[in-house]
PDB file of C-alpha atoms and ligand atoms in Angstrom:
ATOM      1  CA  MET A1456      94.162  91.560 102.479  1.00  0.00           C
ATOM      2  CA  THR A1457      97.060  93.974 102.345  1.00  0.00           C
ATOM      3  CA  GLY A1458     100.221  92.259 101.209  1.00  0.00           C
ATOM      4  CA  ALA A1459      98.546  88.946 100.451  1.00  0.00           C
ATOM      5  CA  PRO A1460      99.914  87.076  97.446  1.00  0.00           C
ATOM      6  CA  PRO A1461      97.839  87.473  94.290  1.00  0.00           C
ATOM      7  CA  ALA A1462      95.509  84.781  93.030  1.00  0.00           C
ATOM      8  CA  GLY A1463      97.409  82.171  91.102  1.00  0.00           C
ATOM      9  CA  THR A1464     100.518  82.307  93.285  1.00  0.00           C
ATOM     10  CA  VAL A1465     101.960  78.806  93.662  1.00  0.00           C
ATOM     11  CA  LEU A1466     102.974  78.210  97.282  1.00  0.00           C
ATOM     12  CA  CYS A1467     104.376  74.678  97.173  1.00  0.00           C
ATOM     13  CA  ARG A1468     103.643  71.144  96.104  1.00  0.00           C
ATOM     14  CA  LEU A1469     101.084  69.346  98.248  1.00  0.00           C
ATOM     15  CA  ASP A1470     103.378  66.350  98.619  1.00  0.00           C
ATOM     16  CA  GLU A1471     106.057  68.565 100.155  1.00  0.00           C
ATOM     17  CA  LEU A1472     103.813  68.938 103.218  1.00  0.00           C
ATOM     18  CA  ARG A1473     103.460  66.308 105.912  1.00  0.00           C
ATOM     19  CA  ASP A1474      99.969  64.846 106.225  1.00  0.00           C
ATOM     20  CA  PRO A1475      98.819  66.458 108.399  1.00  0.00           C
ATOM     21  CA  GLY A1476     101.320  69.263 108.542  1.00  0.00           C
ATOM     22  CA  GLY A1477     101.970  72.836 107.578  1.00  0.00           C
ATOM     23  CA  ARG A1478     104.376  75.361 106.197  1.00  0.00           C
ATOM     24  CA  GLU A1479     104.691  79.105 106.643  1.00  0.00           C
ATOM     25  CA  PHE A1480     105.168  81.691 103.916  1.00  0.00           C
ATOM     26  CA  SER A1481     106.084  85.383 103.990  1.00  0.00           C
ATOM     27  CA  PHE A1482     105.466  88.000 101.326  1.00  0.00           C
ATOM     28  CA  GLY A1483     106.657  91.570 101.053  1.00  0.00           C
ATOM     29  CA  GLY A1484     109.215  93.498 103.068  1.00  0.00           C
ATOM     30  CA  ARG A1485     109.171  95.214 106.431  1.00  0.00           C
ATOM     31  CA  PRO A1486     107.161  96.873 107.778  1.00  0.00           C
ATOM     32  CA  HIS A1487     104.454  95.312 105.623  1.00  0.00           C
ATOM     33  CA  VAL A1488     105.289  91.625 105.752  1.00  0.00           C
ATOM     34  CA  PHE A1489     102.335  89.339 105.091  1.00  0.00           C
ATOM     35  CA  GLU A1490     102.742  86.071 106.968  1.00  0.00           C
ATOM     36  CA  MET A1491     100.570  83.064 106.279  1.00  0.00           C
ATOM     37  CA  PHE A1492     100.668  79.303 106.566  1.00  0.00           C
ATOM     38  CA  VAL A1493      99.190  76.365 104.758  1.00  0.00           C
ATOM     39  CA  MET A1494      97.961  73.168 106.367  1.00  0.00           C
ATOM     40  CA  ARG A1495      97.629  69.859 104.591  1.00  0.00           C
ATOM     41  CA  LYS A1496      95.097  67.233 105.601  1.00  0.00           C
ATOM     42  CA  GLY A1497      94.842  64.363 103.168  1.00  0.00           C
ATOM     43  CA  ASP A1498      94.417  65.671  99.649  1.00  0.00           C
ATOM     44  CA  ALA A1499      93.223  69.095 100.804  1.00  0.00           C
ATOM     45  CA  ALA A1500      95.061  72.274 101.758  1.00  0.00           C
ATOM     46  CA  TYR A1501      93.907  75.199 103.899  1.00  0.00           C
ATOM     47  CA  GLY A1502      95.510  78.621 104.151  1.00  0.00           C
ATOM     48  CA  TYR A1503      95.437  81.092 107.051  1.00  0.00           C
ATOM     49  CA  VAL A1504      97.028  84.351 108.072  1.00  0.00           C
ATOM     50  CA  ASN A1505      99.668  83.562 110.718  1.00  0.00           C
ATOM     51  CA  ASP A1506      97.923  85.680 113.308  1.00  0.00           C
ATOM     52  CA  CYS A1507      96.271  84.322 116.452  1.00  0.00           C
ATOM     53  CA  PRO A1508      92.913  85.995 117.171  1.00  0.00           C
ATOM     54  CA  HIS A1509      93.812  86.138 120.892  1.00  0.00           C
ATOM     55  CA  THR A1510      96.716  88.628 120.796  1.00  0.00           C
ATOM     56  CA  ARG A1511      97.383  88.912 117.039  1.00  0.00           C
ATOM     57  CA  SER A1512     100.767  87.202 117.462  1.00  0.00           C
ATOM     58  CA  PRO A1513     102.094  84.452 115.164  1.00  0.00           C
ATOM     59  CA  LEU A1514     100.823  80.985 116.021  1.00  0.00           C
ATOM     60  CA  ASN A1515     104.145  79.164 115.812  1.00  0.00           C
ATOM     61  CA  TRP A1516     107.426  79.508 117.667  1.00  0.00           C
ATOM     62  CA  GLN A1517     109.316  76.955 115.594  1.00  0.00           C
ATOM     63  CA  PRO A1518     109.464  77.035 111.794  1.00  0.00           C
ATOM     64  CA  ASP A1519     106.514  75.239 110.199  1.00  0.00           C
ATOM     65  CA  VAL A1520     105.241  73.781 113.508  1.00  0.00           C
ATOM     66  CA  PHE A1521     101.509  74.453 113.776  1.00  0.00           C
ATOM     67  CA  LEU A1522      99.978  71.252 115.143  1.00  0.00           C
ATOM     68  CA  ASP A1523      99.283  70.085 118.678  1.00  0.00           C
ATOM     69  CA  THR A1524     100.988  66.934 119.955  1.00  0.00           C
ATOM     70  CA  THR A1525      98.136  64.738 118.698  1.00  0.00           C
ATOM     71  CA  ARG A1526      98.497  66.346 115.233  1.00  0.00           C
ATOM     72  CA  ARG A1527      94.714  66.787 115.083  1.00  0.00           C
ATOM     73  CA  HIS A1528      94.441  70.548 115.526  1.00  0.00           C
ATOM     74  CA  ILE A1529      96.317  73.737 114.812  1.00  0.00           C
ATOM     75  CA  GLN A1530      97.712  74.985 118.116  1.00  0.00           C
ATOM     76  CA  CYS A1531      98.901  78.445 119.049  1.00  0.00           C
ATOM     77  CA  ALA A1532     102.306  78.212 120.728  1.00  0.00           C
ATOM     78  CA  THR A1533     101.699  81.229 122.967  1.00  0.00           C
ATOM     79  CA  HIS A1534      98.675  80.216 125.076  1.00  0.00           C
ATOM     80  CA  GLY A1535      97.659  76.894 123.528  1.00  0.00           C
ATOM     81  CA  ALA A1536      94.449  77.781 121.690  1.00  0.00           C
ATOM     82  CA  GLN A1537      93.391  74.987 119.342  1.00  0.00           C
ATOM     83  CA  PHE A1538      91.795  75.449 115.945  1.00  0.00           C
ATOM     84  CA  ARG A1539      90.222  73.050 113.464  1.00  0.00           C
ATOM     85  CA  ILE A1540      92.451  72.464 110.455  1.00  0.00           C
ATOM     86  CA  GLU A1541      89.543  72.553 108.011  1.00  0.00           C
ATOM     87  CA  ASP A1542      88.080  75.956 108.856  1.00  0.00           C
ATOM     88  CA  GLY A1543      90.320  77.604 111.458  1.00  0.00           C
ATOM     89  CA  TYR A1544      87.574  77.694 114.083  1.00  0.00           C
ATOM     90  CA  CYS A1545      88.904  77.896 117.652  1.00  0.00           C
ATOM     91  CA  ILE A1546      87.555  74.982 119.695  1.00  0.00           C
ATOM     92  CA  TRP A1547      89.615  75.518 122.859  1.00  0.00           C
ATOM     93  CA  GLY A1548      91.553  78.288 124.555  1.00  0.00           C
ATOM     94  CA  PRO A1549      91.312  81.996 125.306  1.00  0.00           C
ATOM     95  CA  CYS A1550      89.879  82.825 121.878  1.00  0.00           C
ATOM     96  CA  LYS A1551      87.350  79.953 121.788  1.00  0.00           C
ATOM     97  CA  GLY A1552      84.666  80.732 119.231  1.00  0.00           C
ATOM     98  CA  ASP A1553      86.903  82.988 117.155  1.00  0.00           C
ATOM     99  CA  SER A1554      88.482  81.917 113.881  1.00  0.00           C
ATOM    100  CA  LEU A1555      91.749  82.264 112.050  1.00  0.00           C
ATOM    101  CA  THR A1556      91.615  84.540 109.024  1.00  0.00           C
ATOM    102  CA  PRO A1557      91.461  82.373 105.911  1.00  0.00           C
ATOM    103  CA  VAL A1558      93.717  82.778 102.886  1.00  0.00           C
ATOM    104  CA  PRO A1559      91.832  80.799 100.241  1.00  0.00           C
ATOM    105  CA  VAL A1560      93.953  78.171  98.505  1.00  0.00           C
ATOM    106  CA  ARG A1561      93.236  75.131  96.401  1.00  0.00           C
ATOM    107  CA  VAL A1562      95.143  72.157  95.086  1.00  0.00           C
ATOM    108  CA  GLU A1563      95.671  72.170  91.316  1.00  0.00           C
ATOM    109  CA  ASN A1564      97.662  69.431  89.660  1.00  0.00           C
ATOM    110  CA  GLY A1565      99.377  68.682  92.955  1.00  0.00           C
ATOM    111  CA  LEU A1566     100.271  72.326  93.605  1.00  0.00           C
ATOM    112  CA  VAL A1567      98.927  74.509  96.429  1.00  0.00           C
ATOM    113  CA  VAL A1568      97.755  77.693  94.745  1.00  0.00           C
ATOM    114  CA  VAL A1569      96.321  80.938  96.141  1.00  0.00           C
ATOM    115  CA  VAL A1570      92.752  81.453  94.937  1.00  0.00           C
TER     116      VAL A1570
HETATM  117  S1  FES B2653      98.186  84.303 121.472  1.00  0.00           S
HETATM  118 FE1  FES B2653      97.283  82.520 120.668  1.00  0.00          FE
HETATM  119  S2  FES B2653      96.214  81.686 122.350  1.00  0.00           S
HETATM  120 FE2  FES B2653      97.047  83.521 123.135  1.00  0.00          FE
END
């Protein structure tokens, strides 16, 4: 992925994220900014490009707010599409059946690291 952080990049500590909850990250400068976010669920973390498959716009309108009101799914702020936290699959909305683009991450010694 163009502009994606290299493998081994430390994004944050897992315990800095709400459970469940997320945080956005940006890399590079304009016009080639790479925007991604990480979601925490329990002891696991999942990374995605911040790009809704419906219109290719960012999913969030407020900083670090990616969940629906029940905090069970990732929700796009623009038209309300909902995605599973674990794999980014869209279960509801105008892009149902599509998926967010993954940015592989893993948790190492309590740190969320790009794979
Ligand atoms: S832009 Fe995300 S649901 Fe339309």
